[in-house]
Amino acid sequence: MELKELQKHWNAYGAEDPLWAILTVPELKGGKWDPDLFFQNGEQEIGEQMAIVKALGIELRHGRALDFGCGVGRLTQALCLHFDECHGVDIAPSMIEAARAFNRHGDKCQYHLNEADNLSLFADNQFDFIYTVIVLQHMQPTYSRRYIQEFMRVLAPDGLLVFQLPAELANPPSPRPAPPASPRQSLRQQIRRWYGRVRHRLTPPPPPPADKPFQPRMEMHAIPQEEVLTLLTQSGGVVKEIKPDTWAGPAWNSYTYYVLKQ
Ligand SMILES: C[S@@+](CC[C@H](N)C(=O)[O-])C[C@H]1O[C@@H](n2cnc3c(N)ncnc32)[C@H](O)[C@@H]1O
């Protein structure tokens, strides 16, 4: 999908059922997400990431943070608990509108509509922390490569970039049947599993029937790990850690990269 087309699809999701489009729990389709639980989920995720960063021995500055592909601000709002100034960027006007309505941190949190294939809205060396999950996997590598280069440009020296991206299809796909939920299982674990199952079903996308109304869909893409590492090195990045993750579902091998700027 070209960027304009991609925007059309995400804008439709944002107008229709934004929380579900972001965390696709089947049972919560149709506006059934409780916003409090949705945003708590983001706080838990960012809390876990902060703990990982600490465990890696990275000395993070807590000035400015960027959440790329912020949607309604699930993670941007959570970043506001850890950083002085947070910026969320999204391509869909409907998502940005919803994010502004959900903002609980006043001017400390700023949302930007960005329709470009770059981050020219930001100057070089601006951010101490850049975070993006479940975003780059939904666009063609032509675009995700460009954004990764842009993350490295706008990241401050010694700043940290954390991003998620599938490397390839799992071969064979891991069966991973869902065990019954136990009371002790965290909401986050359940969401991760449901999410993966739904994303798996979304791949590959069906061709849209000619006589049906517009139906938004999500594409799935990957970039091999070696290629990502070359790109990061060429852009002045030092990879501190690569962790497997479940964001793309069992059909894909997906990873979260922790990258410092030299
Ligand atoms: C699955 S949602 C994830 C939202 C958020 N990262 C989260 O985890 O809560 C993907 C978001 O990425 C946005 N997006 C997709 N392509 C983008 C692009 N090229 N630039 C900025 N945002 C983009 C979509 O509009 C959507 O809001």
XYZ file of N, CA and C and ligand atoms in Angstrom:
813
model
N 0.842 -1.196 0.000
C 0.000 0.000 0.000
C 0.880 1.250 0.000
N 0.550 2.195 -0.853
C 1.217 3.497 -0.805
C 0.784 4.222 0.473
N 1.557 5.218 0.865
C 1.304 5.903 2.139
C -0.098 6.542 2.212
N -0.552 7.131 1.097
C -1.872 7.780 1.065
C -2.981 6.765 1.328
N -2.810 5.597 0.709
C -3.778 4.510 0.852
C -3.761 3.997 2.300
N -2.551 3.820 2.818
C -2.370 3.358 4.204
C -3.092 4.309 5.172
N -2.943 5.588 4.905
C -3.586 6.600 5.747
C -5.110 6.439 5.720
N -5.640 6.173 4.526
C -7.088 6.016 4.374
C -7.589 4.854 5.252
N -6.838 3.744 5.239
C -7.249 2.568 6.014
C -7.185 2.855 7.520
N -6.071 3.460 7.977
C -5.952 3.722 9.422
C -6.924 4.800 9.863
N -7.223 5.730 8.978
C -8.179 6.765 9.346
C -9.575 6.154 9.528
N -9.901 5.189 8.695
C -11.195 4.511 8.830
C -11.245 3.727 10.149
N -10.158 3.031 10.478
C -10.118 2.327 11.768
C -10.304 3.315 12.918
N -9.609 4.453 12.821
C -9.664 5.438 13.902
C -11.058 6.031 14.065
N -11.775 6.168 12.954
C -13.120 6.750 13.001
C -14.136 5.722 13.503
N -13.856 4.450 13.258
C -14.828 3.380 13.507
C -14.701 2.806 14.921
N -13.520 2.317 15.248
C -13.329 1.578 16.507
C -11.838 1.648 16.885
N -11.363 2.858 17.261
C -9.908 3.050 17.374
C -9.231 2.155 18.409
N -9.849 1.956 19.568
C -9.167 1.165 20.606
C -9.026 -0.287 20.154
N -10.070 -0.795 19.514
C -10.001 -2.179 19.031
C -8.985 -2.326 17.890
N -8.899 -1.314 17.024
C -7.937 -1.398 15.907
C -6.507 -1.456 16.431
N -6.295 -0.918 17.620
C -4.949 -0.896 18.203
C -4.677 -2.190 18.965
N -5.592 -2.577 19.841
C -5.456 -3.864 20.548
C -6.658 -4.715 20.154
N -6.436 -5.577 19.161
C -7.542 -6.281 18.509
C -8.006 -7.509 19.302
N -8.536 -7.280 20.478
C -9.116 -8.366 21.272
C -10.505 -8.666 20.683
N -10.727 -9.885 20.157
C -11.982 -10.156 19.440
C -13.230 -9.798 20.245
N -13.212 -10.152 21.526
C -14.398 -9.936 22.377
C -14.718 -8.452 22.571
N -13.766 -7.576 22.274
C -13.963 -6.155 22.560
C -14.194 -5.326 21.299
N -14.455 -6.012 20.200
C -14.764 -5.300 18.945
C -16.100 -4.577 19.093
N -16.213 -3.413 18.442
C -17.486 -2.682 18.471
C -17.549 -1.711 19.647
N -16.428 -1.065 19.941
C -16.425 -0.034 20.982
C -16.524 -0.578 22.395
N -16.126 -1.872 22.586
C -16.314 -2.464 23.926
C -15.087 -2.343 24.835
N -13.999 -1.751 24.333
C -12.818 -1.573 25.190
C -13.142 -0.570 26.289
N -12.790 -0.886 27.529
C -12.887 0.081 28.616
C -11.642 0.973 28.509
N -11.811 2.288 28.238
C -10.640 3.148 28.050
C -9.665 3.104 29.230
N -10.183 2.966 30.454
C -9.276 2.920 31.615
C -8.340 1.705 31.522
N -8.917 0.553 31.184
C -8.086 -0.657 31.069
C -7.113 -0.540 29.902
N -7.588 0.065 28.828
C -6.763 0.256 27.628
C -5.518 1.098 27.968
N -5.732 2.196 28.677
C -4.596 3.067 29.006
C -3.729 2.472 30.124
N -4.360 1.698 31.022
C -3.566 0.986 32.042
C -2.607 0.007 31.369
N -3.090 -0.617 30.309
C -2.258 -1.557 29.557
C -1.002 -0.865 29.020
N -1.195 0.369 28.545
C -0.047 1.140 28.055
C 0.928 1.465 29.178
N 0.391 1.803 30.348
C 1.264 2.131 31.491
C 2.088 0.918 31.894
N 1.422 -0.239 31.863
C 2.135 -1.471 32.229
C 3.263 -1.747 31.224
N 2.935 -1.572 29.947
C 3.943 -1.828 28.906
C 5.153 -0.906 29.055
N 4.894 0.382 29.216
C 6.017 1.328 29.327
C 6.800 1.080 30.628
N 6.088 0.731 31.697
C 6.768 0.390 32.954
C 7.723 -0.782 32.741
N 7.263 -1.794 32.027
C 8.114 -2.960 31.750
C 9.321 -2.571 30.897
N 9.089 -1.695 29.914
C 10.204 -1.263 29.055
C 11.237 -0.469 29.848
N 10.775 0.361 30.769
C 11.710 1.129 31.594
C 12.567 0.181 32.441
N 11.937 -0.898 32.926
C 12.676 -1.883 33.732
C 13.715 -2.610 32.866
N 13.357 -2.916 31.624
C 14.300 -3.592 30.712
C 15.493 -2.672 30.447
N 15.199 -1.409 30.181
C 16.266 -0.431 29.887
C 17.226 -0.342 31.079
N 16.659 -0.327 32.271
C 17.484 -0.252 33.485
C 18.343 -1.515 33.611
N 17.703 -2.655 33.373
C 18.432 -3.931 33.484
C 19.564 -4.015 32.454
N 19.417 -3.338 31.343
C 20.474 -3.335 30.316
C 21.615 -2.384 30.701
N 21.414 -1.650 31.765
C 22.459 -0.731 32.239
C 22.516 0.550 31.424
N 21.429 0.860 30.734
C 21.407 2.073 29.912
C 20.990 3.264 30.773
N 21.778 4.307 30.709
C 21.435 5.511 31.483
C 20.597 6.431 30.605
N 19.316 6.339 30.814
C 18.373 7.069 29.973
C 18.121 8.461 30.541
N 18.173 9.471 29.674
C 17.731 10.814 30.102
C 16.213 10.863 29.952
N 15.553 11.597 30.824
C 14.088 11.594 30.833
C 13.516 12.933 30.384
N 14.135 13.532 29.343
C 13.670 14.805 28.814
C 12.533 14.637 27.818
N 12.898 14.426 26.550
C 11.863 14.371 25.501
C 11.713 12.958 24.939
N 10.441 12.538 24.786
C 10.167 11.202 24.232
C 9.260 11.326 23.013
N 9.455 10.406 22.080
C 8.623 10.343 20.873
C 7.971 8.965 20.771
N 6.655 8.967 20.535
C 5.900 7.727 20.308
C 5.446 7.771 18.851
N 6.064 6.929 18.015
C 5.753 6.966 16.580
C 4.619 5.987 16.264
N 3.581 6.492 15.553
C 2.387 5.672 15.281
C 1.609 5.559 16.584
N 1.305 6.710 17.173
C 0.797 6.740 18.556
C -0.650 6.289 18.681
N -1.390 6.227 17.567
C -2.812 5.892 17.675
C -3.505 6.891 18.580
N -4.277 6.377 19.557
C -5.017 7.284 20.457
C -4.187 7.664 21.680
N -2.907 7.269 21.680
C -2.009 7.703 22.763
C -1.885 6.715 23.919
N -2.196 5.438 23.657
C -2.059 4.408 24.709
C -0.679 4.476 25.371
N 0.366 4.640 24.539
C 1.737 4.628 25.055
C 2.260 6.046 25.319
N 1.773 7.020 24.547
C 2.223 8.410 24.754
C 1.820 8.877 26.146
N 0.577 8.557 26.523
C 0.111 8.959 27.856
C 0.965 8.303 28.940
N 1.320 7.061 28.723
C 2.155 6.347 29.694
C 3.567 6.933 29.734
N 4.078 7.348 28.575
C 5.421 7.946 28.535
C 5.457 9.241 29.355
N 4.310 9.939 29.427
C 4.239 11.190 30.196
C 4.524 10.958 31.682
N 4.388 9.740 32.142
C 4.686 9.436 33.551
C 6.192 9.311 33.785
N 6.966 9.234 32.690
C 8.413 8.989 32.816
C 9.277 10.085 32.176
N 8.668 10.938 31.337
C 9.454 11.940 30.596
C 8.846 13.343 30.780
N 9.702 14.363 30.641
C 9.250 15.754 30.842
C 8.314 16.227 29.730
N 8.571 15.749 28.498
C 7.812 16.233 27.338
C 7.642 15.058 26.370
N 6.408 14.820 25.939
C 6.164 13.653 25.075
C 5.440 14.072 23.800
N 5.874 13.470 22.697
C 5.275 13.757 21.402
C 4.776 12.462 20.772
N 3.507 12.490 20.348
C 2.929 11.350 19.632
C 2.701 11.766 18.193
N 3.093 10.882 17.270
C 2.961 11.170 15.832
C 2.128 10.072 15.193
N 1.159 10.478 14.363
C 0.369 9.469 13.658
C -0.034 9.987 12.287
N -0.316 9.032 11.397
C -0.685 9.390 10.022
C -2.198 9.584 9.872
N -2.984 9.126 10.849
C -4.448 9.148 10.712
C -5.056 10.313 11.496
N -5.724 11.250 10.793
C -6.350 12.374 11.514
C -7.325 11.911 12.591
N -8.063 10.843 12.341
C -9.049 10.367 13.332
C -8.360 9.887 14.605
N -7.191 9.260 14.458
C -6.446 8.779 15.637
C -5.928 9.982 16.438
N -5.391 10.963 15.724
C -4.843 12.151 16.408
C -5.965 12.899 17.138
N -7.118 12.984 16.503
C -8.258 13.663 17.140
C -8.644 12.935 18.435
N -8.720 11.613 18.364
C -9.073 10.829 19.564
C -7.976 10.957 20.625
N -6.706 10.949 20.179
C -5.587 11.057 21.130
C -5.676 12.375 21.898
N -5.990 13.433 21.196
C -6.093 14.758 21.863
C -7.243 14.744 22.874
N -8.335 14.084 22.516
C -9.479 14.030 23.433
C -9.148 13.205 24.685
N -8.286 12.194 24.540
C -7.920 11.330 25.680
C -6.765 11.913 26.503
N -6.150 13.008 26.027
C -4.947 13.521 26.707
C -5.257 13.991 28.125
N -4.488 13.474 29.079
C -4.652 13.860 30.494
C -3.427 14.615 31.015
N -2.527 15.024 30.133
C -1.270 15.622 30.587
C -1.033 17.026 30.034
N -2.091 17.679 29.539
C -1.974 19.057 29.071
C -0.865 19.235 28.049
N -0.141 20.371 28.165
C 0.885 20.731 27.178
C 2.117 19.839 27.214
N 2.243 19.093 28.274
C 3.390 18.164 28.381
C 3.335 17.120 27.261
N 2.108 16.901 26.761
C 1.902 15.897 25.718
C 1.398 16.577 24.446
N 2.120 16.365 23.351
C 1.695 16.985 22.086
C 1.526 15.920 21.010
N 0.413 16.038 20.304
C 0.151 15.073 19.224
C 0.287 15.767 17.874
N 0.899 15.068 16.914
C 1.165 15.634 15.597
C 0.628 14.701 14.505
N -0.069 15.297 13.555
C -0.432 14.552 12.354
C 0.750 14.642 11.391
N 1.245 13.501 10.955
C 2.363 13.514 10.005
C 2.018 12.619 8.819
N 1.836 13.247 7.670
C 1.426 12.500 6.475
C 2.617 12.167 5.586
N 3.804 12.553 6.038
C 5.000 12.386 5.198
C 5.691 11.053 5.462
N 6.570 10.672 4.518
C 7.330 9.431 4.709
C 8.640 9.725 5.457
N 8.670 10.857 6.158
C 9.856 11.238 6.935
C 9.384 11.975 8.188
N 10.340 12.389 9.010
C 9.993 13.110 10.241
C 10.546 14.534 10.191
N 10.421 15.156 9.007
C 10.998 16.490 8.840
C 10.319 17.528 9.747
N 9.231 17.157 10.397
C 8.617 18.080 11.366
C 9.501 18.249 12.601
N 10.489 17.355 12.778
C 11.405 17.464 13.915
C 12.830 17.728 13.439
N 13.537 18.580 14.203
C 14.955 18.847 13.916
C 15.811 17.663 14.376
N 17.075 17.676 14.005
C 18.016 16.618 14.407
C 18.188 16.603 15.936
N 18.561 15.443 16.451
C 19.047 15.295 17.849
C 18.070 15.819 18.908
N 16.769 15.546 18.721
C 15.738 16.129 19.589
C 15.317 15.246 20.765
N 15.381 13.926 20.597
C 14.699 13.048 21.557
C 15.652 12.161 22.359
N 15.318 12.012 23.642
C 16.098 11.110 24.499
C 15.623 9.671 24.346
N 14.354 9.526 23.965
C 13.770 8.184 23.870
C 12.750 8.168 22.725
N 12.850 7.147 21.881
C 11.861 6.967 20.805
C 11.333 5.543 20.915
N 10.010 5.431 20.873
C 9.385 4.115 21.049
C 8.339 3.886 19.957
N 8.329 2.698 19.372
C 7.270 2.373 18.416
C 7.055 0.864 18.360
N 5.813 0.465 18.635
C 5.425 -0.950 18.485
C 4.111 -1.031 17.704
N 3.932 -2.174 17.046
C 2.780 -2.483 16.177
C 2.493 -1.378 15.145
N 3.546 -0.803 14.617
C 3.393 0.246 13.607
C 4.186 -0.112 12.348
N 5.501 -0.297 12.491
C 6.355 -0.532 11.317
C 5.956 -1.822 10.595
N 5.394 -2.769 11.341
C 5.001 -4.042 10.722
C 3.834 -3.880 9.747
N 3.130 -2.758 9.851
C 1.944 -2.561 9.018
C 2.207 -1.667 7.807
N 3.481 -1.490 7.438
C 3.763 -0.671 6.238
C 4.854 -1.328 5.406
N 4.918 -0.975 4.139
C 5.942 -1.534 3.257
C 7.334 -1.178 3.770
N 8.299 -2.097 3.617
C 9.664 -1.824 4.074
C 10.269 -0.543 3.501
N 9.851 -0.139 2.311
C 10.351 1.133 1.746
C 10.142 2.255 2.758
N 8.970 2.228 3.404
C 8.649 3.283 4.366
C 9.317 3.026 5.714
N 9.241 1.789 6.213
C 9.784 1.545 7.566
C 11.288 1.792 7.605
N 11.997 1.432 6.515
C 13.448 1.715 6.452
C 13.706 3.214 6.595
N 12.917 3.972 5.877
C 13.072 5.439 5.887
C 12.805 5.993 7.285
N 11.738 5.494 7.937
C 11.422 6.001 9.280
C 12.517 5.612 10.278
N 13.077 4.423 10.140
C 14.145 4.010 11.071
C 15.335 4.977 10.928
N 15.661 5.335 9.686
C 16.757 6.305 9.475
C 16.407 7.650 10.116
N 15.135 8.012 9.996
C 14.686 9.275 10.580
C 14.721 9.234 12.113
N 14.377 8.060 12.690
C 14.457 7.937 14.159
C 15.886 8.225 14.605
N 16.850 7.668 13.862
C 18.254 7.861 14.244
C 18.659 9.324 14.081
N 18.098 9.993 13.116
C 18.428 11.409 12.910
C 17.892 12.273 14.054
N 16.628 12.039 14.445
C 16.023 12.928 15.449
C 16.387 12.521 16.887
N 16.970 11.339 17.042
C 17.410 10.881 18.363
C 18.646 11.680 18.799
N 18.683 12.069 20.065
C 19.845 12.805 20.587
C 21.020 11.843 20.765
N 22.248 12.333 20.704
C 23.405 11.475 21.005
C 23.214 10.838 22.383
N 23.495 9.541 22.477
C 23.274 8.724 23.690
C 21.792 8.482 23.973
N 20.907 8.920 23.080
C 19.478 8.635 23.233
C 19.193 7.189 22.854
N 18.003 6.721 23.245
C 17.649 5.310 23.022
C 16.428 5.181 22.113
N 16.588 4.337 21.089
C 15.466 3.989 20.201
C 15.052 2.553 20.508
N 13.748 2.356 20.752
C 13.216 0.998 20.958
C 12.109 0.798 19.932
N 12.290 -0.188 19.051
C 11.251 -0.416 18.044
C 11.032 -1.898 17.796
N 9.805 -2.204 17.379
C 9.418 -3.603 17.107
C 9.211 -3.786 15.617
N 9.689 -4.917 15.116
C 9.557 -5.207 13.684
C 9.729 -6.712 13.451
N 8.828 -7.325 12.681
C 9.037 -8.739 12.344
C 10.235 -8.889 11.399
N 10.924 -10.033 11.518
C 12.092 -10.284 10.658
C 11.725 -11.181 9.479
N 10.804 -12.108 9.694
C 10.385 -13.019 8.620
C 9.179 -13.819 9.110
N 8.583 -14.574 8.178
C 7.507 -15.490 8.568
C 8.131 -16.621 9.371
N 7.424 -17.083 10.389
C 7.915 -18.233 11.152
C 7.765 -19.466 10.265
N 8.769 -20.334 10.292
C 8.717 -21.491 9.391
C 9.146 -22.737 10.146
N 8.226 -23.625 10.508
C 6.785 -23.512 10.318
C 6.192 -22.572 11.369
N 4.992 -22.023 11.101
C 4.393 -21.157 12.121
C 4.255 -21.918 13.429
N 4.626 -21.279 14.538
C 4.514 -21.971 15.829
C 3.038 -22.182 16.136
N 2.632 -23.422 16.492
C 1.195 -23.689 16.678
C 0.619 -22.887 17.840
N 1.306 -22.861 18.955
C 0.939 -22.083 20.132
C -0.569 -21.983 20.377
N -1.277 -23.132 20.595
C -2.708 -23.013 20.891
C -2.894 -22.309 22.231
N -3.920 -21.506 22.308
C -4.106 -20.696 23.513
C -4.551 -21.573 24.679
N -3.786 -21.614 25.790
C -4.262 -22.339 26.966
C -5.393 -21.557 27.618
N -6.252 -22.247 28.396
C -7.329 -21.497 29.046
C -6.755 -20.453 29.994
N -7.410 -19.319 30.055
C -6.910 -18.233 30.904
C -7.031 -18.628 32.371
N -5.975 -18.445 33.127
C -6.040 -18.712 34.561
C -6.252 -17.381 35.264
N -6.834 -17.432 36.457
C -7.093 -16.164 37.153
C -5.822 -15.367 37.372
N -4.665 -16.103 37.461
C -3.420 -15.392 37.759
C -2.822 -14.751 36.519
N -3.354 -15.141 35.345
C -2.775 -14.618 34.113
C -3.068 -13.122 33.998
N -2.073 -12.352 33.654
C -2.289 -10.905 33.609
C -3.093 -10.527 32.376
N -3.794 -9.418 32.478
C -4.573 -8.895 31.354
C -3.653 -8.707 30.149
N -2.439 -8.266 30.458
C -1.472 -8.005 29.385
C -1.141 -9.269 28.599
N -0.947 -10.401 29.327
C -0.648 -11.662 28.646
C -1.808 -12.079 27.765
N -3.027 -11.909 28.301
C -4.208 -12.297 27.517
C -4.304 -11.459 26.248
N -4.068 -10.152 26.395
C -4.159 -9.259 25.240
C -3.132 -9.656 24.197
N -1.916 -9.928 24.646
C -0.851 -10.320 23.728
C -1.264 -11.539 22.904
N -1.885 -12.541 23.583
C -2.230 -13.775 22.888
C -3.382 -13.541 21.905
N -4.427 -12.882 22.398
C -5.568 -12.603 21.516
C -5.112 -11.795 20.318
N -4.311 -10.773 20.630
C -3.852 -9.854 19.602
C -3.141 -10.621 18.498
N -2.192 -11.469 18.910
C -1.431 -12.258 17.952
C -2.330 -13.124 17.102
N -3.344 -13.737 17.745
C -4.233 -14.625 16.992
C -4.984 -13.852 15.918
N -5.451 -12.684 16.283
C -6.217 -11.894 15.317
C -5.323 -11.404 14.196
N -4.114 -10.882 14.552
C -3.190 -10.405 13.527
C -2.859 -11.547 12.562
N -2.720 -12.770 13.109
C -2.396 -13.930 12.296
C -3.497 -14.145 11.256
N -4.747 -14.018 11.715
C -5.869 -14.228 10.805
C -5.947 -13.137 9.741
N -5.397 -11.982 10.061
C -5.473 -10.870 9.114
C -4.496 -11.024 7.957
N -3.672 -12.102 7.981
C -2.603 -12.232 7.005
C -2.784 -13.513 6.184
N -2.763 -13.510 4.897
C -2.676 -12.340 4.040
C -4.049 -11.703 3.868
N -4.104 -10.421 3.469
C -5.396 -9.751 3.359
C -6.206 -10.273 2.172
N -7.523 -10.384 2.341
C -8.342 -10.824 1.201
C -8.498 -9.699 0.189
N -8.632 -10.006 -1.093
C -8.858 -8.935 -2.068
C -10.232 -8.313 -1.834
N -10.362 -6.980 -1.869
C -11.657 -6.363 -1.591
C -12.635 -6.624 -2.743
N -13.842 -7.147 -2.446
C -14.828 -7.350 -3.507
C -15.240 -6.010 -4.111
N -15.408 -5.975 -5.424
C -15.640 -4.713 -6.141
C -16.927 -4.023 -5.701
N -17.967 -4.796 -5.366
C -19.274 -4.185 -5.093
C -19.507 -3.903 -3.604
N -18.504 -4.174 -2.753
C -18.686 -3.960 -1.305
C -18.179 -2.583 -0.884
N -18.751 -1.993 0.215
C -18.240 -0.703 0.700
C -16.809 -0.856 1.211
N -16.118 0.256 1.350
C -14.707 0.253 1.779
C -14.531 -0.451 3.130
N -13.646 -1.395 3.158
C -13.335 -2.129 4.388
C -11.871 -1.905 4.729
N -11.568 -1.261 5.864
C -10.152 -1.078 6.182
C -9.471 -2.405 6.479
N -8.194 -2.477 6.195
C -7.422 -3.680 6.513
C -5.996 -3.299 6.896
N -5.328 -4.259 7.538
C -3.943 -4.047 7.971
C -3.033 -4.971 7.184
N -2.009 -4.401 6.598
C -0.995 -5.214 5.921
C 0.034 -5.681 6.945
N 0.730 -6.766 6.635
C 1.844 -7.209 7.479
C 3.113 -7.279 6.640
N 4.218 -6.765 7.195
C 5.505 -6.770 6.486
C 6.634 -7.079 7.466
N 7.756 -7.514 6.910
C 8.922 -7.832 7.732
C 10.186 -7.337 7.035
N 11.237 -7.123 7.830
C 12.573 -6.848 7.276
C 13.542 -7.795 7.989
N 14.339 -8.557 7.231
C 15.269 -9.492 7.869
C 16.190 -8.770 8.862
N 16.487 -9.502 9.950
C 17.264 -8.884 11.033
C 18.612 -8.331 10.544
N 19.285 -9.081 9.675
C 20.603 -8.625 9.184
C 20.500 -7.272 8.493
N 19.419 -7.135 7.719
C 19.231 -5.864 6.994
C 18.979 -4.717 7.971
N 18.192 -5.003 9.019
C 17.909 -3.977 10.030
C 19.211 -3.566 10.717
N 20.047 -4.553 11.036
C 21.305 -4.258 11.738
C 22.226 -3.402 10.876
N 22.289 -3.707 9.581
C 23.115 -2.906 8.672
C 22.604 -1.468 8.622
N 21.293 -1.341 8.493
C 20.680 -0.007 8.426
C 20.987 0.800 9.689
N 20.885 0.140 10.843
C 21.120 0.835 12.114
C 22.580 1.263 12.239
N 23.488 0.373 11.859
C 24.914 0.705 11.941
C 25.227 1.883 11.023
N 24.668 1.832 9.804
C 24.914 2.929 8.849
C 24.343 4.259 9.344
N 23.327 4.176 10.212
C 22.668 5.400 10.696
C 23.237 5.863 12.033
N 24.331 5.254 12.471
C 24.977 5.694 13.716
C 24.430 5.032 14.965
N 23.793 3.888 14.807
C 23.210 3.185 15.953
C 24.114 2.077 16.490
N 24.016 1.859 17.806
C 24.698 0.716 18.433
C 23.612 -0.133 19.081
N 23.478 -1.368 18.583
C 22.398 -2.228 19.080
C 22.817 -2.835 20.417
N 22.037 -2.556 21.459
C 22.363 -3.052 22.801
C 21.679 -4.374 23.093
N 20.510 -4.585 22.468
C 19.746 -5.811 22.760
C 18.710 -6.028 21.669
N 18.408 -7.310 21.400
C 17.297 -7.645 20.501
C 16.480 -8.707 21.221
N 15.216 -8.431 21.462
C 14.371 -9.378 22.203
C 13.244 -9.880 21.319
N 13.019 -11.200 21.284
C 11.854 -11.697 20.550
C 10.576 -11.180 21.209
N 9.564 -10.914 20.398
C 8.286 -10.479 20.978
C 7.139 -11.177 20.254
N 5.917 -10.933 20.727
C 4.751 -11.632 20.169
C 3.795 -10.676 19.450
N 4.237 -9.458 19.190
C 3.327 -8.453 18.628
C 2.772 -8.835 17.260
N 3.495 -9.629 16.488
C 3.025 -9.931 15.127
C 2.254 -11.249 15.062
N 2.098 -11.928 16.193
C 1.377 -13.203 16.197
C 2.278 -14.361 15.811
N 1.743 -15.595 15.923
C 2.571 -16.792 15.753
C 3.068 -17.020 14.327
N 2.477 -16.347 13.352
C 2.908 -16.569 11.959
C 4.241 -15.884 11.654
N 4.693 -15.019 12.564
C 5.887 -14.208 12.279
C 6.912 -14.322 13.394
N 8.183 -14.182 13.039
C 9.237 -13.980 14.032
C 9.434 -12.475 14.160
N 9.078 -11.964 15.329
C 9.145 -10.521 15.529
C 10.111 -10.190 16.672
N 10.746 -9.024 16.572
C 11.775 -8.650 17.554
C 11.620 -7.196 17.973
N 12.055 -6.920 19.210
C 12.162 -5.540 19.679
C 13.649 -5.203 19.787
N 14.039 -4.124 19.123
C 15.438 -3.687 19.063
C 15.653 -2.523 20.031
N 16.771 -2.577 20.772
C 17.158 -1.502 21.699
C 18.452 -0.901 21.146
N 18.375 0.354 20.693
C 19.484 0.941 19.937
C 19.898 2.295 20.511
N 21.178 2.425 20.817
C 21.708 3.716 21.290
C 22.291 4.480 20.125
N 22.187 5.802 20.170
C 22.840 6.607 19.126
C 24.220 7.019 19.606
N 25.189 6.798 18.754
C 26.584 7.118 19.107
C 26.780 8.618 19.217
C -1.849 -0.849 15.694
S -1.842 0.875 15.931
C -0.659 1.041 17.247
C -0.812 2.294 18.053
C 0.196 2.469 19.189
N 1.565 2.290 18.714
C -0.086 1.507 20.313
O 0.614 0.477 20.391
O -0.985 1.771 21.101
C -0.905 1.478 14.523
C -0.899 2.986 14.434
O 0.142 3.376 13.531
C -0.326 4.440 12.734
N 0.467 4.502 11.520
C 0.479 3.632 10.492
N 1.347 4.043 9.539
C 1.903 5.193 9.983
C 2.861 6.116 9.450
N 3.410 5.927 8.260
N 3.196 7.203 10.188
C 2.626 7.410 11.389
N 1.698 6.597 11.945
C 1.346 5.495 11.255
C -1.799 4.110 12.525
O -2.560 5.215 12.122
C -2.184 3.573 13.897
O -2.644 4.587 14.721
